[in-house]
mmCIF file of C-alpha atoms in Angstrom:
data_model
loop_
_atom_site.group_PDB
_atom_site.id
_atom_site.type_symbol
_atom_site.label_atom_id
_atom_site.label_comp_id
_atom_site.label_asym_id
_atom_site.label_seq_id
_atom_site.Cartn_x
_atom_site.Cartn_y
_atom_site.Cartn_z
ATOM 1 C CA ARG A 1 10.213 -22.554 46.957
ATOM 2 C CA LEU A 2 13.725 -22.679 45.622
ATOM 3 C CA SER A 3 12.763 -24.645 42.587
ATOM 4 C CA SER A 4 13.933 -25.996 39.295
ATOM 5 C CA PRO A 5 12.635 -29.134 37.603
ATOM 6 C CA ARG A 6 16.073 -29.879 36.148
ATOM 7 C CA LEU A 7 18.363 -30.014 39.171
ATOM 8 C CA ARG A 8 17.896 -31.523 42.593
ATOM 9 C CA VAL A 9 19.976 -31.274 45.746
ATOM 10 C CA PRO A 10 21.255 -34.686 46.949
ATOM 11 C CA GLY A 11 19.089 -35.960 49.769
ATOM 12 C CA GLU A 12 15.668 -34.937 48.579
ATOM 13 C CA ARG A 13 13.355 -37.812 47.672
ATOM 14 C CA ALA A 14 12.310 -36.051 44.472
ATOM 15 C CA SER A 15 15.850 -36.427 43.163
ATOM 16 C CA LEU A 16 15.434 -40.180 42.822
ATOM 17 C CA ALA A 17 12.545 -39.838 40.426
ATOM 18 C CA SER A 18 14.048 -36.888 38.592
ATOM 19 C CA ILE A 19 17.174 -38.880 37.668
ATOM 20 C CA ALA A 20 15.118 -41.447 35.804
ATOM 21 C CA GLU A 21 12.972 -38.763 34.230
ATOM 22 C CA SER A 22 15.927 -36.783 32.908
ATOM 23 C CA GLN A 23 17.719 -39.542 31.031
ATOM 24 C CA PRO A 24 17.494 -39.481 27.218
ATOM 25 C CA SER A 25 16.221 -42.752 25.911
ATOM 26 C CA PRO A 26 15.197 -44.332 22.611
ATOM 27 C CA PRO A 27 11.511 -44.994 22.012
ATOM 28 C CA ALA A 28 10.438 -48.012 24.037
ATOM 29 C CA PRO A 29 7.109 -49.113 25.466
ATOM 30 C CA ALA A 30 6.558 -47.693 28.945
ATOM 31 C CA PRO A 31 5.699 -50.186 31.702
ATOM 32 C CA ALA A 32 1.973 -50.754 31.599
ATOM 33 C CA VAL A 33 -0.184 -49.593 34.486
ATOM 34 C CA PRO A 34 -2.741 -52.287 35.397
ATOM 35 C CA THR A 35 -6.022 -51.982 33.489
ATOM 36 C CA ALA A 36 -4.878 -48.716 31.960
ATOM 37 C CA ALA A 37 -5.259 -47.947 28.292
ATOM 38 C CA PRO A 38 -1.888 -47.767 26.506
ATOM 39 C CA ALA A 39 -0.646 -44.290 25.756
ATOM 40 C CA ALA A 40 -0.554 -43.245 22.137
ATOM 41 C CA ASN A 41 3.023 -42.129 22.630
ATOM 42 C CA PRO A 42 5.046 -44.805 24.473
ATOM 43 C CA ASN A 43 7.239 -42.106 26.007
ATOM 44 C CA ALA A 44 4.340 -39.857 27.041
ATOM 45 C CA SER A 45 3.902 -38.877 30.665
ATOM 46 C CA LEU A 46 1.053 -40.164 32.790
ATOM 47 C CA LEU A 47 -0.187 -36.593 32.814
ATOM 48 C CA ASP A 48 -0.938 -36.867 29.096
ATOM 49 C CA ASN A 49 -3.257 -39.879 29.368
ATOM 50 C CA ALA A 50 -6.424 -39.360 31.396
ATOM 51 C CA GLU A 51 -7.330 -43.020 31.850
ATOM 52 C CA GLN A 52 -3.799 -44.007 32.836
ATOM 53 C CA ALA A 53 -3.676 -41.125 35.305
ATOM 54 C CA GLU A 54 -7.002 -42.216 36.823
ATOM 55 C CA ASN A 55 -5.874 -45.820 37.193
ATOM 56 C CA THR A 56 -2.542 -44.788 38.671
ATOM 57 C CA LEU A 57 -4.213 -42.480 41.182
ATOM 58 C CA LEU A 58 -6.604 -45.248 42.231
ATOM 59 C CA THR A 59 -3.656 -47.627 42.612
ATOM 60 C CA LEU A 60 -1.837 -45.136 44.835
ATOM 61 C CA LEU A 61 -4.921 -44.558 46.977
ATOM 62 C CA GLY A 62 -5.473 -48.320 47.160
ATOM 63 C CA LYS A 63 -1.907 -48.952 48.414
ATOM 64 C CA ASP A 64 -1.150 -51.539 45.689
ATOM 65 C CA THR A 65 1.896 -49.728 44.328
ATOM 66 C CA ASP A 66 3.829 -52.928 43.503
ATOM 67 C CA SER A 67 1.438 -53.540 40.615
ATOM 68 C CA LEU A 68 2.629 -50.359 38.867
ATOM 69 C CA ILE A 69 5.802 -52.060 37.629
ATOM 70 C CA SER A 70 6.600 -55.761 37.281
ATOM 71 C CA TYR A 71 9.597 -57.995 36.588
ATOM 72 C CA ARG A 72 8.173 -59.462 33.388
ATOM 73 C CA GLY A 73 10.287 -58.534 30.389
ATOM 74 C CA GLY A 74 11.333 -55.282 31.964
ATOM 75 C CA PRO A 75 14.277 -53.849 33.880
ATOM 76 C CA ALA A 76 16.601 -55.850 36.096
ATOM 77 C CA LYS A 77 15.151 -57.349 39.255
ATOM 78 C CA GLU A 78 17.290 -55.101 41.468
ATOM 79 C CA LEU A 79 15.961 -51.957 39.749
ATOM 80 C CA VAL A 80 12.363 -53.144 40.053
ATOM 81 C CA ALA A 81 12.846 -53.858 43.757
ATOM 82 C CA TYR A 82 14.322 -50.383 44.138
ATOM 83 C CA ALA A 83 11.347 -48.838 42.289
ATOM 84 C CA HIS A 84 8.902 -50.812 44.458
ATOM 85 C CA ARG A 85 10.388 -49.370 47.634
ATOM 86 C CA TRP A 86 10.122 -45.799 46.392
ATOM 87 C CA LEU A 87 6.688 -46.227 44.817
ATOM 88 C CA LYS A 88 5.455 -47.367 48.220
ATOM 89 C CA LEU A 89 6.898 -44.238 49.854
ATOM 90 C CA VAL A 90 5.485 -41.962 47.123
ATOM 91 C CA GLY A 91 2.054 -43.528 47.661
ATOM 92 C CA GLU A 92 2.260 -43.132 51.440
ATOM 93 C CA GLU A 93 3.247 -39.483 51.117
ATOM 94 C CA PHE A 94 0.386 -38.762 48.694
ATOM 95 C CA ARG A 95 -2.215 -40.528 50.863
ATOM 96 C CA ASP A 96 -0.989 -38.626 53.918
ATOM 97 C CA GLU A 97 -1.365 -35.331 52.056
ATOM 98 C CA VAL A 98 -4.931 -36.163 50.991
ATOM 99 C CA THR A 99 -5.933 -37.445 54.438
ATOM 100 C CA GLU A 100 -4.434 -34.414 56.183
ATOM 101 C CA GLY A 101 -6.353 -32.103 53.848
ATOM 102 C CA LEU A 102 -9.613 -33.924 54.576
ATOM 103 C CA LEU A 103 -9.064 -33.859 58.342
ATOM 104 C CA LYS A 104 -8.332 -30.147 58.329
ATOM 105 C CA ARG A 105 -10.230 -27.399 56.582
ATOM 106 C CA PRO A 106 -8.395 -26.923 53.264
ATOM 107 C CA ARG A 107 -7.322 -23.386 52.428
ATOM 108 C CA GLY A 108 -6.337 -22.822 48.863
ATOM 109 C CA ILE A 109 -7.613 -22.049 45.412
ATOM 110 C CA GLU A 110 -11.395 -22.155 45.041
ATOM 111 C CA CYS A 111 -13.579 -23.084 42.072
ATOM 112 C CA THR A 112 -17.121 -23.991 41.104
ATOM 113 C CA ILE A 113 -17.826 -27.313 39.391
ATOM 114 C CA SER A 114 -20.894 -28.408 37.430
ATOM 115 C CA VAL A 115 -21.404 -32.053 36.424
ATOM 116 C CA LEU A 116 -22.417 -32.384 32.757
ATOM 117 C CA GLY A 117 -22.720 -36.166 32.427
ATOM 118 C CA PRO A 118 -20.782 -39.430 32.148
ATOM 119 C CA VAL A 119 -17.804 -39.991 29.861
ATOM 120 C CA LYS A 120 -18.674 -42.610 27.255
ATOM 121 C CA ASP A 121 -16.913 -45.989 27.674
ATOM 122 C CA SER A 122 -15.108 -44.945 30.862
ATOM 123 C CA SER A 123 -14.222 -47.955 32.996
ATOM 124 C CA ARG A 124 -13.970 -45.778 36.100
ATOM 125 C CA GLY A 125 -17.259 -43.892 35.833
ATOM 126 C CA ALA A 126 -15.589 -40.665 34.753
ATOM 127 C CA GLN A 127 -17.738 -37.567 34.357
ATOM 128 C CA TRP A 128 -17.560 -34.456 32.200
ATOM 129 C CA LEU A 129 -17.455 -31.214 34.170
ATOM 130 C CA THR A 130 -17.273 -27.488 33.741
ATOM 131 C CA VAL A 131 -14.793 -25.816 36.064
ATOM 132 C CA LYS A 132 -14.496 -22.138 36.844
ATOM 133 C CA ILE A 133 -11.530 -21.231 39.035
ATOM 134 C CA LYS A 134 -12.056 -18.257 41.318
ATOM 135 C CA GLU A 135 -9.718 -15.446 40.381
ATOM 136 C CA ASN A 136 -7.159 -14.496 42.975
ATOM 137 C CA LYS A 137 -7.412 -10.744 43.443
ATOM 138 C CA SER A 138 -4.455 -10.419 45.806
ATOM 139 C CA GLU A 139 -1.310 -9.066 44.213
ATOM 140 C CA ASP A 140 1.593 -11.485 44.479
ATOM 141 C CA GLU A 141 4.091 -10.602 41.769
ATOM 142 C CA GLU A 142 6.574 -13.235 42.957
ATOM 143 C CA ALA A 143 4.111 -16.073 42.573
ATOM 144 C CA ALA A 144 3.772 -18.269 39.549
ATOM 145 C CA PRO A 145 0.366 -18.148 37.824
ATOM 146 C CA ASP A 146 -2.323 -20.095 39.642
ATOM 147 C CA PRO A 147 -2.385 -23.725 38.532
ATOM 148 C CA THR A 148 -5.031 -24.964 36.160
ATOM 149 C CA ALA A 149 -7.667 -27.416 37.279
ATOM 150 C CA MET A 150 -5.776 -30.322 35.709
ATOM 151 C CA HIS A 151 -4.559 -33.133 37.992
ATOM 152 C CA MET A 152 -5.926 -31.384 41.047
ATOM 153 C CA LEU A 153 -8.130 -32.927 43.715
ATOM 154 C CA TRP A 154 -11.013 -30.599 44.595
ATOM 155 C CA LEU A 155 -13.166 -30.988 47.694
ATOM 156 C CA SER A 156 -16.832 -30.029 47.858
ATOM 157 C CA ALA A 157 -17.477 -30.035 51.609
ATOM 158 C CA GLU A 158 -21.159 -29.238 51.015
ATOM 159 C CA PHE A 159 -21.778 -32.403 48.982
ATOM 160 C CA GLY A 160 -19.024 -34.566 50.501
ATOM 161 C CA VAL A 161 -17.444 -35.216 47.094
ATOM 162 C CA VAL A 162 -13.830 -35.134 45.927
ATOM 163 C CA PHE A 163 -13.206 -34.524 42.211
ATOM 164 C CA TYR A 164 -9.958 -35.627 40.579
ATOM 165 C CA ILE A 165 -9.614 -33.862 37.215
ATOM 166 C CA SER A 166 -7.646 -36.030 34.791
ATOM 167 C CA GLY A 167 -8.413 -34.680 31.325
ATOM 168 C CA TYR A 168 -9.460 -31.684 29.290
ATOM 169 C CA GLN A 169 -11.410 -31.272 26.077
ATOM 170 C CA PRO A 170 -11.958 -27.954 24.311
ATOM 171 C CA ASP A 171 -15.488 -27.365 23.129
ATOM 172 C CA ARG A 172 -17.170 -24.561 21.190
ATOM 173 C CA ARG A 173 -19.927 -24.402 23.779
ATOM 174 C CA GLY A 174 -17.446 -24.328 26.672
ATOM 175 C CA ASP A 175 -14.368 -26.285 27.674
ATOM 176 C CA LYS A 176 -14.978 -29.604 29.410
ATOM 177 C CA PHE A 177 -12.902 -31.405 32.017
ATOM 178 C CA ARG A 178 -12.834 -35.128 32.675
ATOM 179 C CA ALA A 179 -12.883 -36.313 36.286
ATOM 180 C CA ILE A 180 -13.445 -39.286 38.561
ATOM 181 C CA THR A 181 -15.142 -38.751 41.909
ATOM 182 C CA PHE A 182 -14.727 -40.066 45.443
ATOM 183 C CA ASP A 183 -16.796 -40.077 48.598
ATOM 184 C CA ALA A 184 -14.953 -37.602 50.845
ATOM 185 C CA GLU A 185 -15.804 -39.330 54.139
ATOM 186 C CA ALA A 186 -14.740 -42.761 52.855
ATOM 187 C CA LEU A 187 -11.538 -41.292 51.415
ATOM 188 C CA ARG A 188 -10.768 -39.755 54.811
ATOM 189 C CA HIS A 189 -10.789 -43.297 56.207
ATOM 190 C CA GLY A 190 -8.591 -44.651 53.421
ATOM 191 C CA ARG A 191 -11.263 -46.066 51.094
ATOM 192 C CA ALA A 192 -11.357 -44.783 47.506
ATOM 193 C CA VAL A 193 -15.014 -45.327 46.558
ATOM 194 C CA PRO A 194 -17.371 -43.228 44.406
ATOM 195 C CA PRO A 195 -20.016 -41.070 46.102
ATOM 196 C CA ARG A 196 -23.628 -42.188 46.274
ATOM 197 C CA ASP A 197 -24.820 -39.068 44.483
ATOM 198 C CA LEU A 198 -23.231 -36.333 42.425
ATOM 199 C CA PRO A 199 -24.139 -32.649 42.826
ATOM 200 C CA ARG A 200 -27.029 -31.577 40.599
ATOM 201 C CA VAL A 201 -26.165 -27.907 40.978
ATOM 202 C CA LYS A 202 -22.943 -25.934 40.935
ATOM 203 C CA ALA A 203 -20.654 -27.160 43.686
ATOM 204 C CA ARG A 204 -18.275 -24.784 45.427
ATOM 205 C CA CYS A 205 -14.939 -26.534 45.840
ATOM 206 C CA VAL A 206 -11.543 -25.871 47.348
ATOM 207 C CA GLU A 207 -8.155 -27.282 46.355
ATOM 208 C CA LEU A 208 -7.422 -30.448 48.355
ATOM 209 C CA ALA A 209 -4.164 -31.655 46.785
ATOM 210 C CA SER A 210 -2.251 -31.764 43.526
ATOM 211 C CA SER A 211 -1.254 -35.086 42.006
ATOM 212 C CA SER A 212 1.044 -33.677 39.295
ATOM 213 C CA THR A 213 4.326 -34.183 41.170
ATOM 214 C CA THR A 214 3.210 -37.592 42.441
ATOM 215 C CA LEU A 215 2.299 -38.818 38.960
ATOM 216 C CA GLN A 216 5.557 -37.499 37.509
ATOM 217 C CA ARG A 217 7.520 -39.384 40.155
ATOM 218 C CA VAL A 218 5.539 -42.559 39.499
ATOM 219 C CA HIS A 219 6.189 -42.204 35.767
ATOM 220 C CA ALA A 220 9.919 -41.741 36.394
ATOM 221 C CA LEU A 221 10.133 -44.754 38.709
ATOM 222 C CA CYS A 222 8.182 -46.925 36.274
ATOM 223 C CA SER A 223 10.681 -45.866 33.571
ATOM 224 C CA ILE A 224 13.635 -46.889 35.714
ATOM 225 C CA GLY A 225 14.755 -49.422 33.075
ATOM 226 C CA LYS A 226 15.896 -46.469 30.939
ATOM 227 C CA LEU A 227 18.458 -45.339 33.508
ATOM 228 C CA ASP A 228 22.072 -44.982 32.498
ATOM 229 C CA PRO A 229 23.890 -48.163 33.688
ATOM 230 C CA VAL A 230 26.280 -46.123 35.850
ATOM 231 C CA LEU A 231 23.391 -44.427 37.673
ATOM 232 C CA ALA A 232 21.562 -47.738 37.974
ATOM 233 C CA ALA A 233 24.646 -49.270 39.593
ATOM 234 C CA ALA A 234 24.924 -46.317 41.985
ATOM 235 C CA LEU A 235 21.315 -46.814 43.072
ATOM 236 C CA THR A 236 21.281 -50.590 43.485
ATOM 237 C CA SER A 237 24.947 -51.446 44.191
ATOM 238 C CA PRO A 238 26.825 -48.422 45.510
ATOM 239 C CA GLU A 239 30.046 -50.417 45.838
ATOM 240 C CA ALA A 240 29.934 -51.175 42.090
ATOM 241 C CA ALA A 241 29.712 -47.534 41.057
ATOM 242 C CA PRO A 242 32.963 -46.113 39.655
ATOM 243 C CA ALA A 243 34.783 -43.664 41.906
ATOM 244 C CA ALA A 244 35.034 -40.060 40.781
ATOM 245 C CA ALA A 245 38.416 -39.026 39.401
ATOM 246 C CA HIS A 246 38.147 -35.712 41.223
ATOM 247 C CA SER A 247 35.676 -35.047 44.011
ATOM 248 C CA PRO A 248 33.789 -31.759 43.662
ATOM 249 C CA TRP A 249 33.159 -31.735 47.420
ATOM 250 C CA ALA A 250 35.331 -29.883 49.917
ATOM 251 C CA PRO A 251 37.055 -32.093 52.518
ATOM 252 C CA LEU A 252 35.365 -32.262 55.902
ATOM 253 C CA ASP A 253 37.523 -30.324 58.363
ATOM 254 C CA GLU A 254 35.426 -29.768 61.470
ATOM 255 C CA LYS A 255 38.120 -27.858 63.380
ATOM 256 C CA SER A 256 38.112 -25.049 60.824
ATOM 257 C CA LEU A 257 34.329 -24.633 60.854
ATOM 258 C CA LEU A 258 32.451 -21.895 62.673
ATOM 259 C CA PRO A 259 31.044 -22.806 66.116
ATOM 260 C CA SER A 260 27.476 -22.571 64.764
ATOM 261 C CA VAL A 261 28.320 -25.103 62.012
ATOM 262 C CA GLN A 262 30.101 -27.390 64.472
ATOM 263 C CA LYS A 263 26.957 -27.299 66.609
ATOM 264 C CA GLN A 264 24.881 -28.262 63.572
ATOM 265 C CA LEU A 265 27.153 -31.218 62.814
ATOM 266 C CA SER A 266 27.058 -32.395 66.437
ATOM 267 C CA ARG A 267 23.330 -33.034 66.062
ATOM 268 C CA LEU A 268 23.767 -35.545 63.218
ATOM 269 C CA ASN A 269 23.074 -39.193 63.930
ATOM 270 C CA PRO A 270 25.488 -41.912 62.727
ATOM 271 C CA GLY A 271 23.580 -42.417 59.451
ATOM 272 C CA GLN A 272 23.573 -38.724 58.603
ATOM 273 C CA ARG A 273 27.268 -38.377 59.493
ATOM 274 C CA ALA A 274 28.180 -41.393 57.366
ATOM 275 C CA ALA A 275 26.326 -39.868 54.400
ATOM 276 C CA LEU A 276 28.055 -36.517 54.964
ATOM 277 C CA CYS A 277 31.508 -38.101 55.014
ATOM 278 C CA GLY A 278 30.657 -40.275 52.006
ATOM 279 C CA LEU A 279 29.969 -37.424 49.580
ATOM 280 C CA ASP A 280 32.568 -37.832 46.840
ATOM 281 C CA GLY A 281 30.975 -38.157 43.385
ATOM 282 C CA ALA A 282 29.592 -35.667 40.895
ATOM 283 C CA VAL A 283 26.193 -37.348 41.325
ATOM 284 C CA THR A 284 25.370 -38.525 44.832
ATOM 285 C CA VAL A 285 22.048 -39.985 45.907
ATOM 286 C CA VAL A 286 21.228 -39.974 49.605
ATOM 287 C CA GLN A 287 18.093 -41.953 50.345
ATOM 288 C CA GLY A 288 15.834 -41.593 53.349
ATOM 289 C CA PRO A 289 12.114 -42.014 54.051
ATOM 290 C CA PRO A 290 10.124 -39.124 55.587
ATOM 291 C CA GLY A 291 11.278 -38.092 59.041
ATOM 292 C CA THR A 292 14.815 -39.471 58.794
ATOM 293 C CA GLY A 293 16.528 -36.077 58.814
ATOM 294 C CA LYS A 294 17.278 -35.316 55.178
ATOM 295 C CA SER A 295 16.861 -31.557 55.730
ATOM 296 C CA SER A 296 19.383 -31.648 58.587
ATOM 297 C CA PHE A 297 21.785 -33.600 56.386
ATOM 298 C CA ILE A 298 21.408 -31.142 53.491
ATOM 299 C CA THR A 299 22.029 -28.240 55.870
ATOM 300 C CA ALA A 300 25.202 -29.884 57.153
ATOM 301 C CA ALA A 301 26.380 -30.641 53.604
ATOM 302 C CA CYS A 302 25.788 -27.047 52.471
ATOM 303 C CA LEU A 303 27.706 -25.651 55.442
ATOM 304 C CA SER A 304 30.613 -28.083 55.572
ATOM 305 C CA ARG A 305 31.138 -29.880 52.257
ATOM 306 C CA VAL A 306 30.190 -27.367 49.549
ATOM 307 C CA PRO A 307 33.302 -25.435 48.404
ATOM 308 C CA ALA A 308 33.463 -21.782 49.475
ATOM 309 C CA GLY A 309 32.053 -19.381 46.900
ATOM 310 C CA SER A 310 29.795 -21.989 45.282
ATOM 311 C CA ARG A 311 26.112 -21.473 44.603
ATOM 312 C CA ILE A 312 23.533 -24.007 45.756
ATOM 313 C CA LEU A 313 20.182 -24.725 44.110
ATOM 314 C CA ALA A 314 17.828 -26.559 46.485
ATOM 315 C CA CYS A 315 14.553 -28.052 45.284
ATOM 316 C CA THR A 316 11.813 -29.818 47.218
ATOM 317 C CA ALA A 317 8.426 -31.248 46.369
ATOM 318 C CA THR A 318 6.587 -29.153 48.978
ATOM 319 C CA ASN A 319 6.749 -25.636 50.401
ATOM 320 C CA LYS A 320 6.836 -27.146 53.891
ATOM 321 C CA ALA A 321 10.064 -28.991 53.128
ATOM 322 C CA ILE A 322 11.835 -25.939 51.699
ATOM 323 C CA ASP A 323 10.731 -23.862 54.688
ATOM 324 C CA SER A 324 12.272 -26.417 57.045
ATOM 325 C CA LEU A 325 15.546 -26.321 55.101
ATOM 326 C CA VAL A 326 15.637 -22.495 55.018
ATOM 327 C CA ALA A 327 14.974 -22.313 58.769
ATOM 328 C CA LYS A 328 17.846 -24.725 59.492
ATOM 329 C CA LEU A 329 20.267 -22.862 57.215
ATOM 330 C CA GLU A 330 19.271 -19.555 58.776
ATOM 331 C CA ALA A 331 19.732 -20.912 62.310
ATOM 332 C CA ALA A 332 23.239 -22.023 61.327
ATOM 333 C CA GLY A 333 24.120 -18.504 60.199
ATOM 334 C CA LEU A 334 23.580 -18.720 56.433
ATOM 335 C CA THR A 335 21.548 -15.708 55.317
ATOM 336 C CA GLN A 336 22.619 -15.270 51.677
ATOM 337 C CA MET A 337 19.528 -17.003 50.312
ATOM 338 C CA LEU A 338 16.780 -16.259 47.805
ATOM 339 C CA CYS A 339 13.454 -18.117 47.755
ATOM 340 C CA VAL A 340 11.121 -18.209 44.774
ATOM 341 C CA GLY A 341 7.417 -18.924 45.070
ATOM 342 C CA SER A 342 4.044 -17.673 46.224
ATOM 343 C CA ARG A 343 4.009 -15.722 49.492
ATOM 344 C CA ARG A 344 0.557 -17.048 50.332
ATOM 345 C CA ALA A 345 1.770 -20.655 50.105
ATOM 346 C CA MET A 346 5.223 -20.375 51.675
ATOM 347 C CA GLY A 347 6.218 -20.622 55.309
ATOM 348 C CA GLU A 348 7.472 -17.855 57.566
ATOM 349 C CA ALA A 349 11.166 -18.641 57.097
ATOM 350 C CA SER A 350 10.919 -18.817 53.292
ATOM 351 C CA CYS A 351 8.980 -15.547 53.103
ATOM 352 C CA ARG A 352 11.886 -13.756 54.765
ATOM 353 C CA TYR A 353 14.000 -14.585 51.718
ATOM 354 C CA LEU A 354 11.579 -13.753 48.920
ATOM 355 C CA MET A 355 12.970 -11.168 46.501
ATOM 356 C CA SER A 356 10.690 -8.437 47.880
ATOM 357 C CA SER A 357 11.754 -9.208 51.459
ATOM 358 C CA VAL A 358 15.458 -9.227 50.565
ATOM 359 C CA LEU A 359 15.171 -5.903 48.701
ATOM 360 C CA ALA A 360 13.228 -4.338 51.584
ATOM 361 C CA ARG A 361 16.233 -4.987 53.835
ATOM 362 C CA ASP A 362 18.707 -3.493 51.347
ATOM 363 C CA GLY A 363 19.681 0.081 52.326
ATOM 364 C CA PHE A 364 20.515 1.182 48.793
ATOM 365 C CA VAL A 365 17.171 -0.053 47.436
ATOM 366 C CA ALA A 366 15.307 1.581 50.331
ATOM 367 C CA ALA A 367 17.051 4.916 49.621
ATOM 368 C CA ALA A 368 16.225 4.635 45.905
ATOM 369 C CA GLU A 369 12.571 3.912 46.643
ATOM 370 C CA THR A 370 12.450 6.928 48.996
ATOM 371 C CA ALA A 371 13.944 9.164 46.272
ATOM 372 C CA ILE A 372 11.433 7.881 43.711
ATOM 373 C CA GLU A 373 8.557 8.538 46.083
ATOM 374 C CA GLN A 374 9.804 12.083 46.743
ATOM 375 C CA HIS A 375 10.108 12.700 43.003
ATOM 376 C CA SER A 376 6.594 11.384 42.410
ATOM 377 C CA ALA A 377 5.286 13.647 45.170
ATOM 378 C CA ASN A 378 6.970 16.663 43.535
ATOM 379 C CA VAL A 379 5.452 15.768 40.176
ATOM 380 C CA ARG A 380 1.991 15.490 41.730
ATOM 381 C CA ARG A 381 2.446 18.860 43.486
ATOM 382 C CA ILE A 382 3.538 20.636 40.267
ATOM 383 C CA GLU A 383 0.619 19.107 38.328
ATOM 384 C CA ALA A 384 -1.787 20.340 41.021
ATOM 385 C CA GLU A 385 -0.321 23.880 40.827
ATOM 386 C CA LEU A 386 -0.649 23.885 37.037
ATOM 387 C CA ARG A 387 -4.293 22.957 37.299
ATOM 388 C CA GLU A 388 -4.905 25.930 39.607
ATOM 389 C CA LEU A 389 -3.455 28.507 37.165
ATOM 390 C CA PRO A 390 -6.136 30.761 35.542
ATOM 391 C CA VAL A 391 -7.115 29.858 32.000
ATOM 392 C CA PRO A 392 -6.187 32.646 29.486
ATOM 393 C CA ASP A 393 -9.071 34.519 27.836
ATOM 394 C CA ALA A 394 -10.032 32.982 24.482
ATOM 395 C CA ALA A 395 -10.281 36.427 22.795
ATOM 396 C CA LEU A 396 -6.771 37.339 23.878
ATOM 397 C CA LEU A 397 -5.431 34.059 22.522
ATOM 398 C CA LYS A 398 -7.101 34.758 19.176
ATOM 399 C CA ALA A 399 -5.802 38.319 19.026
ATOM 400 C CA GLY A 400 -2.330 37.278 19.930
ATOM 401 C CA GLY A 401 -2.329 34.649 17.258
ATOM 402 C CA GLY A 402 -3.274 37.034 14.380
ATOM 403 C CA LYS A 403 -0.995 38.584 11.719
ATOM 404 C CA SER A 404 0.938 41.718 12.631
ATOM 405 C CA GLY A 405 -0.163 45.037 10.907
#
């Protein structure tokens, strides 16, 4: 994944939430999630409040995303309507990810979970658990450390239970995790209901999905009232946004482009072409639900509108999305790329541009590695020869070390 939480490439859905999340704002009460306990810190993320996270997750699974933010005493009606549209899409994307994982056999991080007992005064029947994540013994130096159990959905296929871990509590006798549970079969059919029974023994589980990005996007959209007025105008009334004094984008001159780039542009539909021609501001938001061709648009923008010599940082919410973008850029002839992430989680196209893959194709690096290996072999040979030399007689050593007469 080419990733950075601070900067997003125009066109990716995550950019819409990240704009709201990145704005500095004075302390103000965050929009309340229905039936959720208020956060101690009004500016705290959903990830910091277990009960709010549980309620938000249940709301997303229950498809009632409009209830996450209301018009009452909050941001302008246009901003709320905008947030409603994107909350609906965020919820659909998250439900699709969970359903797809349940329909297929999940392959990911594994752990064992033991149920300790109910959480006192939990309105959602939360349970305390112990969680032991299985260590990954494969060497993957380019990967980030394996994620913790927090805000992960874990599937126990044996017991037909899905655990969503929402909180953590250190304990002298062993750390405890807070979780709510779902019936896996019902969840596969779109119903978020608790299981009839919980495992009485250790349950082997596998990673089903992570809710961290989803909850961060929900938090950002529910904080949309804190947006800078200029950005708010750009999102809700593009014609009211002030024009940039100087466009950072290169003019679109199709005749001067390479044939491979011209071919890429010829595949754009009218909406994608209009967005490509409309790039003019320092901050540009291109909106599009899943499947509308944002990756193709980003590829065209990188190849035709980004000034020569510039560097591009592309970020997506999933490894699948970045792999699609890398494959399109590669097909158009752009090979000066570097991907960052875990080889075991990335697609074939992205893996070709991991640091190790790029260095393996570099002739100078290959020659240096060959020289190092030859040197190491010589060192090992000399050490072996030294070990085969006869050991001097101890009496001779003592005589030679005495005082001269």
